[in-house]
Short mmCIF file of C-alpha atoms and ligand atoms in Angstrom, two decimals:
data_model
loop_
_atom_site.label_atom_id
_atom_site.label_comp_id
_atom_site.label_asym_id
_atom_site.label_seq_id
_atom_site.Cartn_x
_atom_site.Cartn_y
_atom_site.Cartn_z
CA MET B 1 0.00 0.00 0.00
CA ARG B 2 1.25 3.49 -0.85
CA LEU B 3 0.54 6.62 1.19
CA THR B 4 -0.07 9.93 -0.38
CA ARG B 5 1.94 12.85 0.98
CA CYS B 6 -1.18 14.24 2.58
CA GLN B 7 -1.95 10.96 4.35
CA ALA B 8 1.64 10.78 5.64
CA ALA B 9 1.43 14.32 6.99
CA LEU B 10 -1.85 13.51 8.71
CA ALA B 11 -0.41 10.35 10.28
CA ALA B 12 2.62 12.28 11.51
CA ALA B 13 0.43 14.99 13.00
CA ILE B 14 -1.73 12.42 14.79
CA THR B 15 1.34 10.64 16.15
CA LEU B 16 2.80 13.90 17.41
CA ASN B 17 -0.48 14.80 19.05
CA LEU B 18 -0.63 11.44 20.76
CA LEU B 19 2.92 11.82 22.02
CA VAL B 20 2.16 15.24 23.45
CA LEU B 21 -1.01 13.88 25.04
CA PHE B 22 0.85 10.96 26.60
CA TYR B 23 3.56 13.27 27.89
CA PHE B 24 1.06 15.54 29.65
CA SER B 25 -0.87 12.63 30.99
CA TRP B 26 2.39 11.18 32.36
CA LEU B 27 3.22 14.52 33.97
CA GLN B 28 -0.22 14.62 35.58
CA HIS B 29 0.28 11.23 37.17
CA GLN B 30 3.67 11.93 38.70
CA PRO B 31 3.55 11.97 42.49
CA ARG B 32 3.38 15.50 43.83
CA ASN B 33 6.83 15.39 45.46
CA SER B 34 8.70 14.52 42.30
CA ARG B 35 6.90 17.34 40.53
CA ALA B 36 7.90 19.70 43.32
CA ARG B 37 11.47 18.57 42.90
CA SER B 38 11.41 19.12 39.12
CA PRO B 39 14.48 20.97 37.81
CA ARG B 40 12.53 24.15 37.15
CA ARG B 41 11.61 24.36 40.85
CA ALA B 42 14.94 23.38 42.32
CA SER B 43 17.18 25.45 40.07
CA THR B 44 15.46 28.74 40.92
CA THR B 45 15.13 30.19 44.41
CA GLY B 46 11.37 29.44 44.41
CA PRO B 47 9.67 29.19 47.80
CA ARG B 48 10.50 26.07 49.79
CA VAL B 49 8.03 26.86 52.53
CA THR B 50 4.24 26.97 52.52
CA VAL B 51 2.72 29.38 55.02
CA LEU B 52 -0.11 27.52 56.73
CA VAL B 53 -2.63 29.58 58.69
CA ARG B 54 -4.85 27.54 60.95
CA GLU B 55 -5.15 29.40 64.25
CA PHE B 56 -7.50 32.36 63.83
CA GLU B 57 -11.03 33.34 64.79
CA ALA B 58 -13.41 33.84 61.87
CA PHE B 59 -15.23 36.66 63.69
CA ASP B 60 -12.14 38.83 64.24
CA ASN B 61 -8.74 38.27 62.66
CA ALA B 62 -5.80 39.83 60.81
CA VAL B 63 -5.30 36.96 58.35
CA PRO B 64 -5.52 39.19 55.22
CA GLU B 65 -2.78 41.44 56.63
CA LEU B 66 -0.63 38.39 57.40
CA VAL B 67 -1.07 37.00 53.88
CA ASP B 68 -0.39 40.38 52.25
CA SER B 69 2.83 40.81 54.23
CA PHE B 70 4.18 37.54 52.81
CA LEU B 71 3.05 38.30 49.26
CA GLN B 72 4.84 41.65 49.48
CA GLN B 73 8.10 39.82 50.18
CA ASP B 74 7.43 37.22 47.48
CA PRO B 75 4.37 37.31 45.22
CA ALA B 76 4.80 33.56 44.59
CA GLN B 77 4.73 32.64 48.31
CA PRO B 78 2.37 29.65 48.71
CA VAL B 79 -0.19 30.24 51.46
CA VAL B 80 -2.81 27.78 52.68
CA VAL B 81 -5.47 29.07 55.06
CA VAL B 82 -7.27 26.21 56.78
CA ALA B 83 -10.70 26.43 58.40
CA ASP B 84 -13.24 23.84 59.49
CA THR B 85 -16.06 25.54 57.59
CA LEU B 86 -16.32 28.58 55.35
CA PRO B 87 -15.25 31.55 57.52
CA TYR B 88 -17.98 34.08 58.17
CA PRO B 89 -17.71 36.97 57.70
CA PRO B 90 -15.74 36.00 54.57
CA LEU B 91 -11.94 36.33 54.63
CA ALA B 92 -10.68 38.96 52.18
CA LEU B 93 -7.86 36.89 50.66
CA PRO B 94 -6.03 37.95 47.49
CA ARG B 95 -7.31 36.15 44.40
CA VAL B 96 -4.05 34.57 43.31
CA PRO B 97 -3.46 30.88 42.64
CA ASN B 98 -0.78 30.51 45.33
CA VAL B 99 -3.18 31.56 48.13
CA ARG B 100 -5.83 28.97 48.94
CA LEU B 101 -8.57 28.61 51.49
CA VAL B 102 -9.06 24.96 52.44
CA LEU B 103 -12.13 23.73 54.28
CA LEU B 104 -11.70 20.60 56.36
CA GLN B 105 -15.38 19.73 56.49
CA PRO B 106 -16.13 17.28 53.67
CA ALA B 107 -18.73 18.55 51.21
CA LEU B 108 -21.05 16.43 49.11
CA ASP B 109 -19.95 18.08 45.86
CA ARG B 110 -16.18 17.94 46.42
CA PRO B 111 -13.77 14.97 46.31
CA ALA B 112 -12.32 13.83 49.66
CA ALA B 113 -8.86 15.11 48.72
CA ALA B 114 -10.25 18.63 48.48
CA SER B 115 -10.73 18.71 52.25
CA ARG B 116 -7.20 17.44 52.98
CA PRO B 117 -4.78 20.39 53.21
CA GLU B 118 -1.80 18.19 52.30
CA THR B 119 -3.30 18.17 48.80
CA TYR B 120 -2.35 21.83 48.51
CA VAL B 121 1.12 21.78 50.11
CA ALA B 122 3.81 21.03 47.53
CA THR B 123 6.82 22.47 49.36
CA GLU B 124 9.29 20.58 51.53
CA PHE B 125 8.55 22.72 54.60
CA VAL B 126 5.52 24.29 56.24
CA ALA B 127 5.47 27.31 58.52
CA LEU B 128 2.56 27.32 60.96
CA MET B 129 1.66 30.95 61.19
CA PRO B 130 -0.76 32.10 63.89
CA ASP B 131 -3.06 35.02 63.33
CA GLY B 132 -1.55 38.28 64.56
CA ALA B 133 1.85 37.74 62.90
CA ARG B 134 3.29 39.48 59.83
CA THR B 135 6.66 39.50 58.13
CA GLU B 136 8.61 42.65 57.44
CA SER B 137 12.01 41.35 56.47
CA PRO B 138 12.70 39.26 53.37
CA GLY B 139 13.91 35.69 53.73
CA GLN B 140 12.69 35.08 57.30
CA LEU B 141 11.29 31.68 56.37
CA GLU B 142 14.46 30.76 54.47
CA ARG B 143 16.53 31.53 57.57
CA MET B 144 14.31 29.23 59.58
CA VAL B 145 14.83 26.50 56.97
CA GLU B 146 18.60 26.93 57.25
CA ALA B 147 18.38 26.72 61.05
CA LEU B 148 16.27 23.58 60.82
CA ARG B 149 18.80 21.99 58.46
CA ALA B 150 21.75 23.00 60.63
CA GLY B 151 20.28 22.11 64.03
CA GLY B 152 19.43 18.71 65.35
CA THR B 153 15.73 19.31 65.92
CA ARG B 154 12.64 18.41 63.90
CA LEU B 155 11.05 21.78 64.59
CA VAL B 156 12.28 25.34 64.79
CA ALA B 157 10.26 28.28 66.04
CA ALA B 158 10.46 32.03 65.98
CA PRO B 159 8.75 34.26 68.53
CA ILE B 160 6.24 36.89 67.47
CA ALA B 161 6.74 40.36 68.90
CA THR B 162 3.37 40.45 70.66
CA ALA B 163 2.64 40.98 74.35
CA ASN B 164 2.92 37.20 74.77
CA PRO B 165 6.04 36.01 72.92
CA ALA B 166 6.96 32.32 72.93
CA ARG B 167 8.59 30.73 75.95
CA CYS B 168 10.26 27.35 76.22
CA LEU B 169 8.59 24.51 78.16
CA ALA B 170 9.47 20.97 79.12
CA LEU B 171 6.65 18.51 78.48
CA ASN B 172 6.15 14.85 79.31
CA VAL B 173 3.18 13.10 77.77
CA SER B 174 2.09 9.68 79.00
CA LEU B 175 -0.67 8.03 77.01
CA ARG B 176 -0.80 5.10 79.42
CA GLU B 177 -1.51 7.46 82.30
CA TRP B 178 -3.57 9.98 80.28
CA THR B 179 -1.35 12.81 81.48
CA ALA B 180 0.65 15.79 80.22
CA HIS B 181 3.18 17.40 82.59
CA TYR B 182 4.52 20.85 81.73
CA ALA B 183 7.42 22.64 83.43
CA PRO B 184 9.76 25.52 82.56
CA ALA B 185 12.41 24.18 80.17
CA PRO B 186 15.78 23.57 81.75
CA ALA B 187 17.78 23.57 78.50
CA MET B 188 16.90 26.64 76.41
CA PRO B 189 16.76 26.99 73.47
CA ARG B 190 15.74 23.36 72.92
CA CYS B 191 12.24 22.85 74.22
CA ASP B 192 9.56 20.17 74.18
CA ALA B 193 6.81 22.75 73.80
CA LEU B 194 6.22 26.47 73.59
CA ASP B 195 3.87 28.76 75.39
CA GLY B 196 2.94 32.09 73.79
CA ASP B 197 2.96 33.34 70.20
CA ALA B 198 5.35 31.67 67.77
CA VAL B 199 5.83 30.68 64.16
CA VAL B 200 6.77 27.00 63.93
CA LEU B 201 8.53 25.50 60.92
CA LEU B 202 8.94 21.81 60.18
CA ARG B 203 9.12 19.37 57.28
CA THR B 204 5.83 18.92 55.48
CA ARG B 205 6.10 15.14 55.70
CA ASP B 206 6.68 15.30 59.47
CA PHE B 207 3.73 17.63 59.95
CA PHE B 208 1.23 15.60 57.96
CA ASN B 209 2.48 12.39 59.54
CA LEU B 210 1.27 13.54 62.98
CA SER B 211 -1.92 11.94 64.28
CA ALA B 212 -4.01 15.11 64.16
CA PRO B 213 -1.85 17.80 62.52
CA LEU B 214 -4.59 20.42 62.18
CA ALA B 215 -6.38 19.94 65.49
CA ARG B 216 -6.99 23.15 67.38
CA PRO B 217 -5.75 24.87 69.46
CA LEU B 218 -2.79 24.24 67.18
CA GLY B 219 -0.11 25.12 69.76
CA SER B 220 -1.37 22.71 72.44
CA SER B 221 -2.14 20.01 69.93
CA LEU B 222 1.14 20.19 68.00
CA PHE B 223 3.47 19.94 70.98
CA LEU B 224 1.50 17.17 72.70
CA GLN B 225 2.04 15.12 69.55
CA THR B 226 5.66 16.08 68.90
CA ALA B 227 6.70 15.69 72.55
CA LEU B 228 5.19 12.21 72.57
CA ARG B 229 7.40 11.38 69.56
CA GLY B 230 10.45 12.81 71.30
CA TRP B 231 10.82 15.67 68.81
CA SER B 232 12.14 18.90 70.27
CA VAL B 233 11.76 22.43 69.03
CA GLN B 234 14.53 25.00 68.81
CA LEU B 235 13.47 28.54 69.64
CA LEU B 236 15.35 30.92 67.32
CA ALA B 237 16.09 34.59 67.93
CA LEU B 238 14.43 35.60 64.62
CA PRO B 239 11.29 37.39 65.76
CA PHE B 240 8.36 38.02 63.44
CA SER B 241 6.48 41.30 63.67
CA ALA B 242 3.07 41.62 65.22
CA ALA B 243 0.16 42.66 63.03
CA ARG B 244 -0.32 46.41 62.69
CA GLN B 245 -4.04 45.95 63.24
CA PRO B 246 -3.90 43.15 65.79
CA PRO B 247 -6.86 40.77 65.98
CA LEU B 248 -9.06 40.55 69.08
CA ALA B 249 -8.40 44.13 70.08
CA THR B 250 -11.64 44.58 72.01
CA ALA B 251 -12.40 43.08 75.40
CA HIS B 252 -15.50 41.43 74.00
CA ALA B 253 -13.63 39.76 71.12
CA ARG B 254 -10.95 38.51 73.53
CA TRP B 255 -13.59 37.15 75.89
CA LYS B 256 -15.29 35.33 73.02
CA ALA B 257 -12.01 33.94 71.67
CA GLU B 258 -10.95 32.77 75.13
CA ARG B 259 -14.27 31.06 75.71
CA GLU B 260 -14.07 29.26 72.38
CA GLY B 261 -10.41 28.45 72.99
CA ARG B 262 -11.26 26.77 76.30
CA THR B 263 -14.01 24.70 74.70
CA ARG B 264 -11.68 23.68 71.87
CA ARG B 265 -8.89 22.81 74.27
CA ALA B 266 -11.15 20.59 76.39
CA ALA B 267 -12.40 18.84 73.24
CA LEU B 268 -8.83 18.41 71.98
CA LEU B 269 -7.54 16.89 75.22
CA HIS B 270 -10.56 14.62 75.32
CA ALA B 271 -9.94 13.50 71.74
CA LEU B 272 -6.22 12.93 72.30
CA GLY B 273 -6.92 11.03 75.52
CA ILE B 274 -5.31 13.45 77.99
CA ARG B 275 -7.34 13.66 81.21
CA LEU B 276 -4.88 15.42 83.52
CA VAL B 277 -2.59 18.34 82.74
CA SER B 278 -0.14 19.43 85.41
CA TRP B 279 1.95 22.58 85.54
CA ALA B 280 5.07 23.49 87.49
CA GLY B 281 4.00 24.73 90.90
CA GLY B 282 1.35 22.05 91.25
CA ARG B 283 -1.57 23.53 89.28
CA LEU B 284 -3.71 20.66 87.98
CA GLU B 285 -6.35 20.66 85.25
CA TRP B 286 -8.74 17.71 85.19
CA PHE B 287 -10.76 16.77 82.16
CA GLY B 288 -13.77 14.51 82.32
CA CYS B 289 -15.08 12.36 85.14
CA GLY B 290 -17.23 14.47 87.41
CA LYS B 291 -20.23 13.49 89.50
CA GLU B 292 -22.42 14.61 86.58
CA SER B 293 -20.55 12.74 83.82
CA THR B 294 -20.92 9.05 83.14
CA ARG B 295 -18.11 6.69 84.04
CA CYS B 296 -15.46 7.02 81.35
CA PHE B 297 -15.33 3.29 80.62
CA GLY B 298 -18.13 0.84 79.94
CA THR B 299 -19.29 -2.28 81.79
CA VAL B 300 -16.23 -4.39 82.57
CA VAL B 301 -16.22 -7.76 80.81
CA GLY B 302 -13.93 -10.58 81.92
CA ASP B 303 -12.36 -8.37 84.66
CA THR B 304 -10.56 -6.49 81.88
CA PRO B 305 -11.71 -2.89 81.41
CA SER B 306 -11.73 -1.49 77.86
CA TYR B 307 -8.84 0.93 78.44
CA LEU B 308 -6.41 -1.94 79.07
CA TYR B 309 -6.96 -3.12 75.50
CA GLU B 310 -5.99 0.39 74.37
CA GLY B 311 -2.68 0.09 76.21
CA ARG B 312 -3.83 2.50 78.88
CA TRP B 313 -4.36 2.41 82.62
CA THR B 314 -7.22 3.79 84.68
CA PRO B 315 -7.86 7.44 83.74
CA PRO B 316 -6.49 9.64 86.54
CA CYS B 317 -9.85 11.32 87.10
CA CYS B 318 -11.42 7.88 87.72
CA LEU B 319 -8.67 7.01 90.21
CA ARG B 320 -9.33 10.31 91.93
CA ALA B 321 -13.08 9.66 92.11
CA LEU B 322 -12.45 6.12 93.40
CA ARG B 323 -10.14 7.46 96.12
CA GLU B 324 -12.75 10.01 97.11
CA THR B 325 -15.50 7.37 97.25
CA ALA B 326 -13.32 4.94 99.22
CA ARG B 327 -12.32 7.56 101.76
CA TYR B 328 -15.94 8.63 102.19
CA VAL B 329 -17.28 5.06 102.57
CA VAL B 330 -14.58 4.18 105.09
CA GLY B 331 -15.49 7.31 107.07
CA VAL B 332 -19.17 6.27 107.15
CA LEU B 333 -18.33 2.68 108.16
CA GLU B 334 -15.96 3.79 110.93
CA ALA B 335 -18.48 6.29 112.29
CA ALA B 336 -21.18 3.57 112.36
CA GLY B 337 -18.90 0.98 113.97
CA VAL B 338 -18.92 -1.42 111.03
CA ARG B 339 -15.77 -3.57 111.01
CA TYR B 340 -14.26 -3.49 107.50
CA TRP B 341 -10.95 -4.34 105.86
CA LEU B 342 -9.27 -3.79 102.49
CA GLU B 343 -9.98 -6.74 100.23
CA GLY B 344 -8.73 -8.18 96.93
CA GLY B 345 -7.03 -5.82 94.52
CA SER B 346 -7.39 -2.87 96.89
CA LEU B 347 -5.42 -4.64 99.62
CA LEU B 348 -2.90 -5.66 96.99
CA GLY B 349 -2.48 -2.03 95.88
CA ALA B 350 -2.14 -0.89 99.50
CA ALA B 351 0.51 -3.54 100.14
CA ARG B 352 2.42 -2.62 96.97
CA HIS B 353 2.40 1.15 97.08
CA GLY B 354 -0.27 2.46 99.43
CA ASP B 355 -2.76 3.24 96.68
CA ILE B 356 -5.25 1.83 94.18
CA ILE B 357 -3.50 -0.33 91.57
CA PRO B 358 -2.99 2.02 88.60
CA TRP B 359 -5.14 -0.13 86.29
CA ASP B 360 -7.83 -1.13 88.82
CA TYR B 361 -11.41 -0.05 88.21
CA ASP B 362 -13.08 -0.37 91.63
CA VAL B 363 -12.32 -0.62 95.35
CA ASP B 364 -13.12 -3.73 97.41
CA LEU B 365 -13.78 -3.81 101.15
CA GLY B 366 -14.77 -6.77 103.34
CA ILE B 367 -17.25 -6.13 106.16
CA TYR B 368 -18.72 -8.17 109.02
CA LEU B 369 -22.24 -9.17 108.02
CA GLU B 370 -23.45 -8.81 111.62
CA ASP B 371 -22.40 -5.10 111.59
CA VAL B 372 -24.55 -4.19 108.56
CA GLY B 373 -27.47 -3.19 110.81
CA ASN B 374 -25.27 -0.56 112.52
CA CYS B 375 -25.08 1.55 109.38
CA GLU B 376 -28.07 3.56 108.25
CA GLN B 377 -26.97 3.65 104.61
CA LEU B 378 -26.47 -0.13 104.49
CA ARG B 379 -29.84 -0.72 106.15
CA GLY B 380 -31.35 1.54 103.50
CA ALA B 381 -29.54 -0.30 100.73
CA GLU B 382 -31.06 -3.60 101.93
CA ALA B 383 -34.46 -2.16 101.08
CA GLY B 384 -33.54 -0.38 97.84
CA SER B 385 -31.12 2.15 96.52
CA VAL B 386 -30.29 5.20 98.68
CA VAL B 387 -28.78 8.47 97.48
CA ASP B 388 -27.14 10.04 100.53
CA GLU B 389 -26.74 13.74 101.24
CA ARG B 390 -23.33 13.79 99.52
CA GLY B 391 -24.76 12.28 96.32
CA PHE B 392 -23.24 8.79 96.73
CA VAL B 393 -25.55 5.91 95.89
CA TRP B 394 -25.77 2.93 98.28
CA GLU B 395 -27.39 -0.20 96.93
CA LYS B 396 -27.50 -3.97 96.97
CA ALA B 397 -25.49 -5.23 93.97
CA VAL B 398 -27.50 -7.02 91.29
CA GLU B 399 -24.64 -9.52 90.78
CA GLY B 400 -24.95 -11.11 94.24
CA ASP B 401 -25.20 -10.64 97.99
CA PHE B 402 -23.00 -7.61 98.42
CA PHE B 403 -23.30 -3.84 98.63
CA ARG B 404 -22.13 -1.25 96.18
CA VAL B 405 -21.51 2.46 96.76
CA GLN B 406 -21.47 4.49 93.54
CA TYR B 407 -19.72 7.81 93.10
CA SER B 408 -23.03 9.33 91.96
CA GLU B 409 -26.29 8.48 90.27
CA THR B 410 -24.69 9.24 86.90
CA ASN B 411 -21.12 8.12 87.46
CA HIS B 412 -21.04 4.45 88.42
CA LEU B 413 -17.45 4.24 89.66
CA HIS B 414 -17.86 2.24 92.84
CA VAL B 415 -16.66 0.66 96.07
CA ASP B 416 -17.92 -2.89 96.67
CA LEU B 417 -18.59 -4.08 100.22
CA TRP B 418 -18.43 -7.86 100.71
CA PRO B 419 -20.20 -9.09 103.86
CA PHE B 420 -18.53 -12.11 105.53
CA TYR B 421 -19.51 -14.00 108.70
CA PRO B 422 -17.39 -16.27 110.90
CA ARG B 423 -18.14 -20.02 111.10
CA ASN B 424 -15.82 -22.22 113.18
CA GLY B 425 -13.00 -19.68 112.91
CA VAL B 426 -13.38 -19.31 109.13
CA MET B 427 -14.75 -16.19 107.39
CA THR B 428 -17.32 -17.23 104.82
CA LYS B 429 -20.26 -15.87 102.86
CA ASP B 430 -23.19 -17.21 100.92
CA THR B 431 -22.56 -16.07 97.34
CA TRP B 432 -19.28 -16.51 95.56
CA LEU B 433 -18.11 -14.97 92.33
CA ASP B 434 -15.89 -16.89 90.00
CA HIS B 435 -12.70 -15.10 91.10
CA ARG B 436 -9.56 -16.73 92.35
CA GLN B 437 -9.38 -14.35 95.33
CA ASP B 438 -12.99 -14.95 96.31
CA VAL B 439 -12.33 -17.65 98.95
CA GLU B 440 -12.84 -18.33 102.63
CA PHE B 441 -10.07 -17.41 105.05
CA PRO B 442 -9.27 -17.86 108.76
CA GLU B 443 -10.75 -15.16 110.99
CA HIS B 444 -7.42 -14.66 112.79
CA PHE B 445 -6.35 -12.39 109.90
CA LEU B 446 -8.96 -9.93 111.20
CA GLN B 447 -7.95 -10.25 114.87
CA PRO B 448 -6.70 -7.59 115.07
CA LEU B 449 -7.11 -5.43 112.01
CA VAL B 450 -4.06 -3.22 111.29
CA PRO B 451 -3.85 0.30 109.86
CA LEU B 452 -2.47 0.54 106.31
CA PRO B 453 -2.06 3.68 104.17
CA PHE B 454 -4.33 3.53 101.13
CA ALA B 455 -5.47 6.10 98.55
CA GLY B 456 -4.46 9.10 100.66
CA PHE B 457 -5.86 7.96 104.03
CA VAL B 458 -5.31 5.17 106.56
CA ALA B 459 -7.58 2.16 106.16
CA GLN B 460 -7.99 -1.06 108.16
CA ALA B 461 -6.35 -4.17 106.74
CA PRO B 462 -5.97 -7.80 107.78
CA ASN B 463 -2.93 -8.46 109.94
CA ASN B 464 -0.21 -10.42 108.20
CA TYR B 465 -1.65 -9.17 104.94
CA ARG B 466 1.17 -10.65 102.88
CA ARG B 467 0.08 -14.17 103.86
CA PHE B 468 -3.54 -13.19 103.46
CA LEU B 469 -2.87 -12.01 99.89
CA GLU B 470 -0.82 -15.07 99.00
CA LEU B 471 -3.60 -17.29 100.33
CA LYS B 472 -6.05 -15.49 98.03
CA PHE B 473 -3.99 -14.81 94.91
CA GLY B 474 -1.03 -17.18 95.16
CA PRO B 475 2.64 -16.81 96.13
CA GLY B 476 4.65 -13.78 94.98
CA VAL B 477 1.53 -11.76 94.15
CA ILE B 478 2.84 -8.53 95.73
CA GLU B 479 6.12 -8.56 93.82
CA ASN B 480 4.73 -9.66 90.47
CA PRO B 481 2.07 -7.26 89.21
CA GLU B 482 -0.34 -8.69 86.66
CA TYR B 483 -3.52 -7.53 84.98
CA PRO B 484 -6.75 -8.85 86.56
CA ASN B 485 -7.31 -11.54 83.94
CA PRO B 486 -3.99 -12.53 82.35
CA ALA B 487 -5.74 -15.17 80.27
CA LEU B 488 -7.42 -12.31 78.36
CA LEU B 489 -4.71 -9.69 78.61
CA SER B 490 -1.36 -9.83 80.34
CA LEU B 491 0.74 -6.96 81.72
CA THR B 492 3.88 -8.49 80.27
CA GLY B 493 2.22 -8.79 76.88
CA GLY B 494 2.37 -12.61 77.05
C1 LIG E 501 9.80 14.30 82.47
O1 LIG E 501 10.29 13.02 82.83
C2 LIG E 501 11.65 13.03 83.22
C3 LIG E 501 12.06 11.59 83.44
O2 LIG E 501 11.13 10.90 84.20
C4 LIG E 501 11.80 13.90 84.47
O3 LIG E 501 13.17 13.94 84.88
C5 LIG E 501 11.33 15.32 84.17
O4 LIG E 501 11.36 16.10 85.33
C6 LIG E 501 9.89 15.26 83.65
N1 LIG E 501 9.50 16.59 83.23
C7 LIG E 501 8.28 17.08 83.47
C8 LIG E 501 8.00 18.42 82.91
O5 LIG E 501 7.45 16.47 84.11
C1 LIG E 502 5.35 8.45 59.65
O1 LIG E 502 5.38 8.00 60.99
C2 LIG E 502 5.63 6.63 61.17
C3 LIG E 502 5.61 6.33 62.65
O2 LIG E 502 4.62 7.01 63.32
C4 LIG E 502 6.97 6.26 60.58
O3 LIG E 502 7.16 4.87 60.69
C5 LIG E 502 7.01 6.69 59.11
O4 LIG E 502 8.30 6.45 58.60
C6 LIG E 502 6.68 8.15 58.98
N1 LIG E 502 6.60 8.52 57.59
C7 LIG E 502 7.26 9.55 57.07
C8 LIG E 502 7.06 9.81 55.61
O5 LIG E 502 7.99 10.26 57.77
#
């Protein structure tokens, strides 16, 4: 077959078109990072940092001023402003392709990637820029990049020249204990966390690899996550300017922002599983677990509370409420002349370290059955449930012949009271639960009872409690801590 010249030209044109099409399609499918590293980008001094603005109030902010100040230094500066929902009143952002507003709330008419800010960050670094900052000298972000590359930290920060510039803090986060401990940092300028206004710069891949990179308040959230990973932050002496028209200038706006900040912070700590924050000097902040809130773990199945499966111990607020309930119940029993003693896991905790075992979920006391009538609350509980004047609930347990005192009507953290009676020198009872420690024992352990520190007060305990415990749980039980049901879940991970 012979081609005419025209046919040949047409075929060539089609082939060329196809090649061009394939080339562009190939470009489109390159991963973002390799595109960012394309020669055009790397050979020029194009921006290596995206300015990410997350911390601002929609109702009163200086975000447009912040964005303008960066565009004045470099019109190509990428800026991503992140909000949960469309800010109202609307943000007056410049209409240029390198400034984007990203909404985290998924919308029916947008693909999922549209609500993920990492979709819009193509640079190697991000600078987390709080509202109220502006830049006035060129190359501030570049200097932070150089400091990050030179220093041994994953994060660098620069203070903002506001009334509340950044300060260095030490921070220990324990997921197992649900706690965050802050203290002034011993080794400036390397810190675990910052307090006050700062710009923080880190690698984009580190930032978006955090568990909740964009959770607010960004400062609290960021450093809880980085401190847990052992990443420190270096505080540089490269201050950013404060906005000329600072946000939240009126008392009302500040009041509103503080109120919303507190709500956000409580929600954040709840979501990240921090229930107790402590500060140098002993100030404590508790989250969750009041008389009005429900118990922060569900019905315990197989003696193994849900938090143990999450690799965590009893939330500190629950331990506190258990201590309070135990101390109160013991006070009522002593005042009424009811003989009681620490039982089971509670005695074990007292013997080990004078407190509730850090993963225990209730408190157990033994009582003399014949003394029950001495105590008004227990008499009441025999007939039905009694809410006493302090809000504790006394009732007969549904599981068997014992009493239960709940922290409140809503919060079912509890102390169990197990009535025993002597028969031929042996303490016994009529209902038994299927627990190893739920066995008869010689009455001489109770003659006499001995004082033992427990949960912040002094409780009565069986004499010779080491032998008592070994009789109930087996030899070596004090020295070898174990979860309540090692067959389901073991402390040693076995
Ligand atoms: C963090 O833990 C270390 C080691 O246990 C301790 O020396 C330091 O004081 C703790 N810091 C804070 C702020 O609690
Ligand atoms: C993200 O974090 C995980 C550990 O949390 C780590 O194994 C992984 O290498 C990190 N990925 C990047 C890209 O840094």
